[in-house]
PDB file of C-alpha atoms in Angstrom:
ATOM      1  CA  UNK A   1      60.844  78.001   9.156  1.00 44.00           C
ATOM      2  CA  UNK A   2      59.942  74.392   7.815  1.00 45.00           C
ATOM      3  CA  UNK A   3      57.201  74.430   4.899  1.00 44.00           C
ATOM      4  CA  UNK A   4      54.068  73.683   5.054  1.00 44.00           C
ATOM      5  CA  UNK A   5      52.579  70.915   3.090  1.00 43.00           C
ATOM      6  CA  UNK A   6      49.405  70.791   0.868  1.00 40.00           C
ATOM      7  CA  UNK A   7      49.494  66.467   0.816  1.00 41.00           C
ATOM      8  CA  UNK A   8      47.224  65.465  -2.524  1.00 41.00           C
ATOM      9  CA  UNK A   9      45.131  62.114  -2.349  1.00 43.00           C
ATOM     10  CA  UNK A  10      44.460  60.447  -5.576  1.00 41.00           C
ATOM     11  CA  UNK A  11      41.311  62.199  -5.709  1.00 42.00           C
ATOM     12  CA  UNK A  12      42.898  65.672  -5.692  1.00 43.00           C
ATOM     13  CA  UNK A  13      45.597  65.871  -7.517  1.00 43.00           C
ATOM     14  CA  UNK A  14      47.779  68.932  -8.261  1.00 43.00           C
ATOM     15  CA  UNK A  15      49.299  69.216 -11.074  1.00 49.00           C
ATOM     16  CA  UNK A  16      52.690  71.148 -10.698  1.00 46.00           C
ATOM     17  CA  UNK A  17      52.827  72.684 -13.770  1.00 48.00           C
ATOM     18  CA  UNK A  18      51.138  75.646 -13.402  1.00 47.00           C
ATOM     19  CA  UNK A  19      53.146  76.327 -10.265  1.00 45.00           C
ATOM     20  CA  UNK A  20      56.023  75.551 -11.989  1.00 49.00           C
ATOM     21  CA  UNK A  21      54.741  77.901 -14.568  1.00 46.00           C
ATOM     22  CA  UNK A  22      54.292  80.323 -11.887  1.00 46.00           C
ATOM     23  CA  UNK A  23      57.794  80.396 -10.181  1.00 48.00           C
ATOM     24  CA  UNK A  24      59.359  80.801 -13.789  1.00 48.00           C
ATOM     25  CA  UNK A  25      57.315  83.875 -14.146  1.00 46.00           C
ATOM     26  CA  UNK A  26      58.518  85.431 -10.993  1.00 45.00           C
ATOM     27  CA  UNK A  27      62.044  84.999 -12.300  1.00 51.00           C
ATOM     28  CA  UNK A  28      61.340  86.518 -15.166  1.00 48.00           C
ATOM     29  CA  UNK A  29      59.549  89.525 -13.751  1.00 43.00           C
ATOM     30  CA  UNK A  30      62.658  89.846 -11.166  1.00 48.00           C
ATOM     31  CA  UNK A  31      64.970  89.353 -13.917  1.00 50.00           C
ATOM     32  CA  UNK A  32      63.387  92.638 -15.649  1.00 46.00           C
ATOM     33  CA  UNK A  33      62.940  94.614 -12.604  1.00 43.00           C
ATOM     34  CA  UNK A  34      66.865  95.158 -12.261  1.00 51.00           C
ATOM     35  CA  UNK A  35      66.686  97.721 -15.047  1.00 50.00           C
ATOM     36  CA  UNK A  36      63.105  98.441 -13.816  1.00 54.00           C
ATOM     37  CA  UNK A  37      63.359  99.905 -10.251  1.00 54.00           C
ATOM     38  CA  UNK A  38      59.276 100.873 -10.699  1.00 50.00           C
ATOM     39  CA  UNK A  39      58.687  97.258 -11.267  1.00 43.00           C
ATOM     40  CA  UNK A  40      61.113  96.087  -8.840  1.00 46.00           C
ATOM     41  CA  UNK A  41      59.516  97.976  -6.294  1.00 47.00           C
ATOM     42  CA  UNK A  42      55.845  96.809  -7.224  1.00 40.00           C
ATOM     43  CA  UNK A  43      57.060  93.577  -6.668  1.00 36.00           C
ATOM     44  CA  UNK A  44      58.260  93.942  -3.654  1.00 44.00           C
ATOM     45  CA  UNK A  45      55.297  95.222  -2.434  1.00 40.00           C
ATOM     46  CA  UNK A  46      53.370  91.768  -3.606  1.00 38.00           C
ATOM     47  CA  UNK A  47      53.980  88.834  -0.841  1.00 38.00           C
ATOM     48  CA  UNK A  48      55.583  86.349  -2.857  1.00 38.00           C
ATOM     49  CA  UNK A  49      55.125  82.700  -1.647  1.00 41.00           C
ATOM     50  CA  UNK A  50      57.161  80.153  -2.895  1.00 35.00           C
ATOM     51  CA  UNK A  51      55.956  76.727  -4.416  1.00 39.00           C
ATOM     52  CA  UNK A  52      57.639  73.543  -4.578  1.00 37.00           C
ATOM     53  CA  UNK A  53      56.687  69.744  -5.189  1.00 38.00           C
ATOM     54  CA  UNK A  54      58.301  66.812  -3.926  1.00 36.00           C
ATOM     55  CA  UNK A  55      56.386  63.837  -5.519  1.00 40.00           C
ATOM     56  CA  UNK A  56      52.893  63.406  -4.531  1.00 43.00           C
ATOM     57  CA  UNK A  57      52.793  66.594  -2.468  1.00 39.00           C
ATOM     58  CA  UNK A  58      53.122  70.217  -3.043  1.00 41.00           C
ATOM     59  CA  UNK A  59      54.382  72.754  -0.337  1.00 41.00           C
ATOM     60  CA  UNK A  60      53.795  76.751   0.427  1.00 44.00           C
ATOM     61  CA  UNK A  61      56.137  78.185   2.438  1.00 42.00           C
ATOM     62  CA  UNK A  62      55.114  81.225   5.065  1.00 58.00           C
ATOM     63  CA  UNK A  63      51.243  80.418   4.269  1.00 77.00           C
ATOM     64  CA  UNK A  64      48.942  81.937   7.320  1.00 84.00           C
ATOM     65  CA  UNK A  65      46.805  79.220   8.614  1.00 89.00           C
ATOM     66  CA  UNK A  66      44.892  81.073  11.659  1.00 91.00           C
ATOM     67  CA  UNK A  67      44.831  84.850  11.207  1.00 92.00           C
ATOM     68  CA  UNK A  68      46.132  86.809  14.633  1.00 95.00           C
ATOM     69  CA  UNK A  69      42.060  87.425  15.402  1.00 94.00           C
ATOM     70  CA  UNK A  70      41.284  83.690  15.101  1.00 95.00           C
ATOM     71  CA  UNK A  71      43.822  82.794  17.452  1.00 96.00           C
ATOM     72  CA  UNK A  72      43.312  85.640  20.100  1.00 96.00           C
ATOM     73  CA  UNK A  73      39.318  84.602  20.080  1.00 96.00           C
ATOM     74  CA  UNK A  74      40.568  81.133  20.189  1.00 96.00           C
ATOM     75  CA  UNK A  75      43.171  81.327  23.779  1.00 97.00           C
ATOM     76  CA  UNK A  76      40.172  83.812  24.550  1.00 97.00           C
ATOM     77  CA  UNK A  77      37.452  81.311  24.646  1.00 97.00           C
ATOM     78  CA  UNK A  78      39.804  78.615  26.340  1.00 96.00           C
ATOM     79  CA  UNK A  79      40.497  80.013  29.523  1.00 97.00           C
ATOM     80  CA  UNK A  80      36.860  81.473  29.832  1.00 97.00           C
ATOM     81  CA  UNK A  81      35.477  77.768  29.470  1.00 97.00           C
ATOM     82  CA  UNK A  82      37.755  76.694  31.609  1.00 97.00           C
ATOM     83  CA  UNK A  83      37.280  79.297  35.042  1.00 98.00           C
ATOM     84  CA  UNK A  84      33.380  78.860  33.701  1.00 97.00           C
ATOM     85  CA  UNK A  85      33.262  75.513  34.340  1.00 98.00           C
ATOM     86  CA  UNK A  86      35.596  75.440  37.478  1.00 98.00           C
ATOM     87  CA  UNK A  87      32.827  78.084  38.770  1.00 98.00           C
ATOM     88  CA  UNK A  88      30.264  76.225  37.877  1.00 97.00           C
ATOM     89  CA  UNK A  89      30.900  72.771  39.124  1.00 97.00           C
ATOM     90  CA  UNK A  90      31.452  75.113  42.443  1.00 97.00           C
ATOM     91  CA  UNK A  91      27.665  76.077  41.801  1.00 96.00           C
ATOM     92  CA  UNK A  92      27.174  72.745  41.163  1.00 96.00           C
ATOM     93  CA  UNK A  93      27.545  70.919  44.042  1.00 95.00           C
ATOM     94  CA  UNK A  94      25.625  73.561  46.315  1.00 94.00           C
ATOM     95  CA  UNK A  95      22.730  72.688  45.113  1.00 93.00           C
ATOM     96  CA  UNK A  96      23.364  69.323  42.568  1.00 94.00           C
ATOM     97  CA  UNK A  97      20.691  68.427  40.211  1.00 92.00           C
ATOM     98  CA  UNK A  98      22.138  64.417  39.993  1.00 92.00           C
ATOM     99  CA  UNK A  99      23.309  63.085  43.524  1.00 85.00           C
ATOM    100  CA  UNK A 100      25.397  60.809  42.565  1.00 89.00           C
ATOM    101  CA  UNK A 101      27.228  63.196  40.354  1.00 92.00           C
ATOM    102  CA  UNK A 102      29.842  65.629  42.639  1.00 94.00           C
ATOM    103  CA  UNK A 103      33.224  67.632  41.564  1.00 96.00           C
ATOM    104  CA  UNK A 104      36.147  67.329  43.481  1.00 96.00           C
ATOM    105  CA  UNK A 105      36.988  70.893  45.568  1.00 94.00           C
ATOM    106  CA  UNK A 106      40.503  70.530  43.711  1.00 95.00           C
ATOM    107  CA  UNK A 107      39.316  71.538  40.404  1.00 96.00           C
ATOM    108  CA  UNK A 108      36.338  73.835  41.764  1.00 97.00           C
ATOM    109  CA  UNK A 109      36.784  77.716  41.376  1.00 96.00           C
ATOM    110  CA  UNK A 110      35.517  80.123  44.251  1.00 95.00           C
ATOM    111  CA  UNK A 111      35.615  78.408  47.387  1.00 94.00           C
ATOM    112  CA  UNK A 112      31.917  78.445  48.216  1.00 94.00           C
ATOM    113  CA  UNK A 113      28.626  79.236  46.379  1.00 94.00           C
ATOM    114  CA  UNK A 114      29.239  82.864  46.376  1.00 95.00           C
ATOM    115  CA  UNK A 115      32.753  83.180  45.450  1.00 96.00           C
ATOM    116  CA  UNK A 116      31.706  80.840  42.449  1.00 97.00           C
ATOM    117  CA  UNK A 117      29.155  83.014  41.229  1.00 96.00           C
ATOM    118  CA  UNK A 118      30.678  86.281  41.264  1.00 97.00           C
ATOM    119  CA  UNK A 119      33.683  84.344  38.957  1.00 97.00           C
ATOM    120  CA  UNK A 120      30.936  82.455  37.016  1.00 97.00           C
ATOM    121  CA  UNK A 121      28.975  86.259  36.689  1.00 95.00           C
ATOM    122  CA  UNK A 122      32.782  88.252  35.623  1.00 96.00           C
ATOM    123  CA  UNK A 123      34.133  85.480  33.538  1.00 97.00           C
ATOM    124  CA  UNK A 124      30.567  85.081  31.716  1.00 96.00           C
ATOM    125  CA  UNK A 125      30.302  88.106  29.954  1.00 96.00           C
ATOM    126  CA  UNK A 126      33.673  87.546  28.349  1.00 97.00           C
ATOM    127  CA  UNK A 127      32.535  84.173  26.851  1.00 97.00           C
ATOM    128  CA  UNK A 128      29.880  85.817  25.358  1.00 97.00           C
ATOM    129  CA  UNK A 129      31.490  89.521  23.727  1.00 98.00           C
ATOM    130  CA  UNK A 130      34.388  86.846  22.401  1.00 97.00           C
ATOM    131  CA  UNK A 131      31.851  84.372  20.821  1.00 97.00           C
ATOM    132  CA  UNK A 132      29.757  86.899  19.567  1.00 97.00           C
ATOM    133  CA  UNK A 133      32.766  88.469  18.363  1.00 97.00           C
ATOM    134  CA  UNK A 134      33.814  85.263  16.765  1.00 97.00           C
ATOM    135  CA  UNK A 135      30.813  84.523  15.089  1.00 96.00           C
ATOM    136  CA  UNK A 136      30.278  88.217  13.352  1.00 97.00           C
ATOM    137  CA  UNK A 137      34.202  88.592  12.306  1.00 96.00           C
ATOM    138  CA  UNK A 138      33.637  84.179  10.893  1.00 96.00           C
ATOM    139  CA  UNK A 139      30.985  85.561   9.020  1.00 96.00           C
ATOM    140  CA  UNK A 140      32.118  88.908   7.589  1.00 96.00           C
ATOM    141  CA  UNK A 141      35.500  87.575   6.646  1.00 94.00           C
ATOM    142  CA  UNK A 142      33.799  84.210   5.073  1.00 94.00           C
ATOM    143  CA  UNK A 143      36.431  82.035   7.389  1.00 94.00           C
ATOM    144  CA  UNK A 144      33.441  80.361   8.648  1.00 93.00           C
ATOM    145  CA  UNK A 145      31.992  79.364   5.129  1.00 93.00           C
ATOM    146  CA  UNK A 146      35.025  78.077   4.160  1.00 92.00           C
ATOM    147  CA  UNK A 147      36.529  76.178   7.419  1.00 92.00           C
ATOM    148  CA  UNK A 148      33.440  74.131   8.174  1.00 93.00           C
ATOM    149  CA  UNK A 149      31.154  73.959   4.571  1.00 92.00           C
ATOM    150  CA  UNK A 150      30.354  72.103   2.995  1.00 91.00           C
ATOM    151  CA  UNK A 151      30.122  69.129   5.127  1.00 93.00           C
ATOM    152  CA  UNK A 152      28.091  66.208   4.266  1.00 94.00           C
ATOM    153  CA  UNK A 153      27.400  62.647   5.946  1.00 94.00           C
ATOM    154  CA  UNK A 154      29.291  60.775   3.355  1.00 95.00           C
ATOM    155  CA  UNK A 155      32.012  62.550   4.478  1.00 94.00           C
ATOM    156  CA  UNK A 156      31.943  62.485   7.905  1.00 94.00           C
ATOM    157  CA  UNK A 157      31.216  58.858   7.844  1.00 95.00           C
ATOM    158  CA  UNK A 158      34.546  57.832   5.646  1.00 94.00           C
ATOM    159  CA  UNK A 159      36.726  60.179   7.475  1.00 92.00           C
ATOM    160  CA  UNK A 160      35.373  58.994  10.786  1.00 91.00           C
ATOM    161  CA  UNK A 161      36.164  55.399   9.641  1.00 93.00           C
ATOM    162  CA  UNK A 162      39.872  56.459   8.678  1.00 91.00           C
ATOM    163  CA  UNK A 163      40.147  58.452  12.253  1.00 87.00           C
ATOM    164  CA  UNK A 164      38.853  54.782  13.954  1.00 87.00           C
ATOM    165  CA  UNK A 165      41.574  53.204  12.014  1.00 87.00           C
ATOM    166  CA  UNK A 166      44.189  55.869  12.537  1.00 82.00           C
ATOM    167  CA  UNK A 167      44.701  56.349   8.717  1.00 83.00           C
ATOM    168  CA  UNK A 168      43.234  60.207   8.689  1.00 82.00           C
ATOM    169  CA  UNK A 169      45.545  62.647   6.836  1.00 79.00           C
ATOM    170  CA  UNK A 170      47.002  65.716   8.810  1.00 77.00           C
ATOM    171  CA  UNK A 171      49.754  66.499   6.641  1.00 77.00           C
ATOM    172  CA  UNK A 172      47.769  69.495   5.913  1.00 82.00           C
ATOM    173  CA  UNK A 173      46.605  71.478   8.440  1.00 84.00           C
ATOM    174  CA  UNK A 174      44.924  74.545   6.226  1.00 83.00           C
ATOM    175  CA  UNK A 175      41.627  71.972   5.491  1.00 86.00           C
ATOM    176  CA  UNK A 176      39.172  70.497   8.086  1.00 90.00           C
ATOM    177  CA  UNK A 177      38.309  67.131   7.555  1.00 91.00           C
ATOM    178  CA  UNK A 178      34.434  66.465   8.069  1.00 94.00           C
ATOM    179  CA  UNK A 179      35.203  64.996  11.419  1.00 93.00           C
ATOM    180  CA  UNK A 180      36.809  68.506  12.341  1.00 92.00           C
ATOM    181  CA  UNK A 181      34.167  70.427  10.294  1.00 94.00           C
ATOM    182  CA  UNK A 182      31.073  68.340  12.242  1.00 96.00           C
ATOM    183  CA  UNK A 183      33.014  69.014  15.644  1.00 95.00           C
ATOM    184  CA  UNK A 184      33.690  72.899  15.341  1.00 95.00           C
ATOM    185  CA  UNK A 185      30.033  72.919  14.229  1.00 96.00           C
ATOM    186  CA  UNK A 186      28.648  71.188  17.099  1.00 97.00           C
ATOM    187  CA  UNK A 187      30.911  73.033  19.595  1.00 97.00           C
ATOM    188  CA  UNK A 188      29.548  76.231  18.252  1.00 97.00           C
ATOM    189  CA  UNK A 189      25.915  75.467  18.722  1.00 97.00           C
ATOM    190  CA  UNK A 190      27.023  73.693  21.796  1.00 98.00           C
ATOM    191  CA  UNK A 191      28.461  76.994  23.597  1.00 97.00           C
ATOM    192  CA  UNK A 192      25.408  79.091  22.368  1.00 97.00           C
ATOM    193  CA  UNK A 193      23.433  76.541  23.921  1.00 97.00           C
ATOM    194  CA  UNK A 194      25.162  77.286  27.079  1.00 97.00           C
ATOM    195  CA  UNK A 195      24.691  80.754  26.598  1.00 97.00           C
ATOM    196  CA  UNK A 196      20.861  81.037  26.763  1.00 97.00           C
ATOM    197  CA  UNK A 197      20.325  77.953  29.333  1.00 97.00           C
ATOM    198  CA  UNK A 198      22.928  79.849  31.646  1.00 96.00           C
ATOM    199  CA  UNK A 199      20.735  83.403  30.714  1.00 96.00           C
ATOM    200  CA  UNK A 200      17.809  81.587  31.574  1.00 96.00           C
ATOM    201  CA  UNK A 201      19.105  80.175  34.963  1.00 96.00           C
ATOM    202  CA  UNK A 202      20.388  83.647  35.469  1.00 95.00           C
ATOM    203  CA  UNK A 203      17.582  85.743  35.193  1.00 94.00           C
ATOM    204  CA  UNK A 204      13.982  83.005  34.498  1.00 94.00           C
ATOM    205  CA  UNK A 205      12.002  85.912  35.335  1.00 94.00           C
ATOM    206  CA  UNK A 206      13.605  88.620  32.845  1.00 94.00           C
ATOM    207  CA  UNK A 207      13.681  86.473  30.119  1.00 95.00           C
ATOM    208  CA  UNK A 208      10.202  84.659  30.158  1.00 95.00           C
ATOM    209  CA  UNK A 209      10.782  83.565  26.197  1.00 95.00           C
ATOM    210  CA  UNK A 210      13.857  81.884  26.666  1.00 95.00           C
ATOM    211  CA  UNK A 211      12.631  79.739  30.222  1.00 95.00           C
ATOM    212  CA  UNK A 212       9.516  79.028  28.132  1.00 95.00           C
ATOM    213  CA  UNK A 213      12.050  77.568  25.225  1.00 94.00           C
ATOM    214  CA  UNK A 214      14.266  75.771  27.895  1.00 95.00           C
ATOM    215  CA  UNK A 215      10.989  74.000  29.402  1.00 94.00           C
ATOM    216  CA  UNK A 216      11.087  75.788  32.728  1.00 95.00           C
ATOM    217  CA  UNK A 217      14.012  76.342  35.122  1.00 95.00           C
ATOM    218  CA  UNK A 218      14.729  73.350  36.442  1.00 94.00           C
ATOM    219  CA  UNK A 219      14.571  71.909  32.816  1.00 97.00           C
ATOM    220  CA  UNK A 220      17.273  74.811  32.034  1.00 97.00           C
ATOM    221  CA  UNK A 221      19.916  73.501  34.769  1.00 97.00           C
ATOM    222  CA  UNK A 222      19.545  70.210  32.770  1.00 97.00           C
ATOM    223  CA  UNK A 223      20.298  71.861  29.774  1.00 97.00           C
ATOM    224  CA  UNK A 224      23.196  73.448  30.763  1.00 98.00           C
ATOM    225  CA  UNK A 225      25.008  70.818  32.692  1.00 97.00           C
ATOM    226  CA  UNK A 226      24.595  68.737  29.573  1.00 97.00           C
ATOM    227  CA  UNK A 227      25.860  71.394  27.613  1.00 98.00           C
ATOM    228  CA  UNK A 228      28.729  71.837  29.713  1.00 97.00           C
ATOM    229  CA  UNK A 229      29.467  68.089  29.447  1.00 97.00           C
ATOM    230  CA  UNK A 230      29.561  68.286  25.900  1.00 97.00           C
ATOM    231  CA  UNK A 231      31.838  70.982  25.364  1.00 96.00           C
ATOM    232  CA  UNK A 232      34.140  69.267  28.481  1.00 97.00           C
ATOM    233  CA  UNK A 233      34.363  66.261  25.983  1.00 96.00           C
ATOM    234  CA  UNK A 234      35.219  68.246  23.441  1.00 96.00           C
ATOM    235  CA  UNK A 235      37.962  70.013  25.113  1.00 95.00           C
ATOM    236  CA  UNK A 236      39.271  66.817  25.668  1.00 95.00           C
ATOM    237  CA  UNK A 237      39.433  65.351  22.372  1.00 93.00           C
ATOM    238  CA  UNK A 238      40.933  68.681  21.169  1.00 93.00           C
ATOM    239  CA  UNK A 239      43.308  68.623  23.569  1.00 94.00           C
ATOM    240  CA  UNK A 240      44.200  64.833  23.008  1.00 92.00           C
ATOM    241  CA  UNK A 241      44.245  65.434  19.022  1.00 89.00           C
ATOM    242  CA  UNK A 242      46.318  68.544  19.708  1.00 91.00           C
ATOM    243  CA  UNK A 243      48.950  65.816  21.845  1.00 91.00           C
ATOM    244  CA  UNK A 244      48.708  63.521  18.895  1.00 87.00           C
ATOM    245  CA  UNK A 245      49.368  66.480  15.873  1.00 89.00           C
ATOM    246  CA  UNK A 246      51.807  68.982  17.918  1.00 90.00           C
ATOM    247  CA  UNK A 247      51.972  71.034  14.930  1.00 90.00           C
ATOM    248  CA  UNK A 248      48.706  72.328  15.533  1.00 90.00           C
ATOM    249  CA  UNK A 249      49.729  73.719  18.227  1.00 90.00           C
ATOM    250  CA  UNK A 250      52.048  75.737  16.814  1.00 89.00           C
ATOM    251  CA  UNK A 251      50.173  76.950  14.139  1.00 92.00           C
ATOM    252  CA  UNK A 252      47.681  78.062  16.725  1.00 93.00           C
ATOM    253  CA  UNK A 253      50.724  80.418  18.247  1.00 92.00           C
ATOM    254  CA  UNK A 254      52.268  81.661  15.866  1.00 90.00           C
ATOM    255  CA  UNK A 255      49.751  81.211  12.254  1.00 85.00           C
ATOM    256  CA  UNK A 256      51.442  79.089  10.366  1.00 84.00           C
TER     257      UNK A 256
END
């Protein structure tokens, strides 16, 4: 399995010393445990990852980039957007809020108003126990902390300029940029937005507080289909990034 690699800028330098350092203790340790079968065995018990350099850039070998819950919420959440919004152009167009705006039957979901709903209705709750899901485990572990802050404008600005210019590092795939960090964000807020617009739609006369926060019902649809659009575009960035940097893919399969 081909390394992984941890590419330093001039701003971050490692120095490979102390991994150096680090790799020389190991030997030493193994070295011991031959006549030390309680030490031997301690150490096996320790996963050992291996660090090398190669000028400017230091590698880790077998280093877990998405845990196996990340990536099950992750192909999760995928296909439930996806037969959401198939079902919901479907709902869409029999009764549209912008004329001029239709969706083709070929990438609708349920045939007619009905069949849409009762996918829109069974795929639904399954968005929402996975991003709940997501959210609580991000926040418990501290993934979420640590993927997306901190984030600042600065940032996002100079990245953004290097992505325009196709100069933005991917070399390692561990760290968001603040590009990545700003778009996970948004996407997040984005899908609860869909949530409670699509709640409100749902059921305006059950849940009185949210239609009042949404502006009224037709002011919800509105909310939603924009929603939607946003988190269509994003798909299609992510999936357009994804064609660009195929090793993300990969480390979306299989970790690493």
């Amino acid at each position: 399995m081909p390394s992984l690699p941890y590419t330093c800028d001039p701003c971050r330098q490692i120095n490979p010393s102390p991994l150096r350092k680090r790799n020389a203790s190991f030997g030493a340790l193994n070295h011991g445990a031959r006549t030390m079968p309680a030490l031997s065995a301690l150490l096996q018990s320790i996963p050992q990852r291996a660090f090398h350099t190669a000028g400017n850039e230091v590698f880790l070998s077998h280093a877990t980039i998405h845990p196996v819950w990340v990536r099950a919420f992750h192909w999760i959440n995928a296909a439930a957007v996806i037969l959401m919004c198939m079902s919901g152009w479907q709902v869409y167009d029999a009764s549209p809020i912008f004329g001029a705006i239709r969706f083709p039957a070929a990438i609708t979901l349920g045939g007619w108003l009905g069949g849409a709903l009762l996918w829109h209705f069974a795929v639904m709750w399954i968005l929402v126990a996975n991003f709940v899901a997501y959210l609580a485990l991000g926040v418990f572990t501290g993934r979420l902390r640590r993927t997306i802050f901190p984030i600042t404008l600065r940032a996002i600005a100079t990245d953004l300029v290097a992505a325009l210019r196709g100069k933005l590092s991917h070399s390692d795939l561990s760290v968001y940029n603040a590009v990545q960090k700003l778009a996970y964000l948004v996407v997040i807020v984005d899908i609860a937005l869909v949530i409670v617009s699509g709640l409100t739609i749902w059921k305006p006369v059950q849940f009185p507080v949210l239609r009042t926060l949404m502006g009224g019902f037709d002011n919800a649809r509105i909310v939603h289909f924009v929603a939607m659009s946003v988190l269509v575009g994003f798909f299609a960035i992510h999936v357009a990034m994804v064609a660009l940097v195929p090793r993300s893919l990969l480390t979306m399969v299989r970790g690493r």
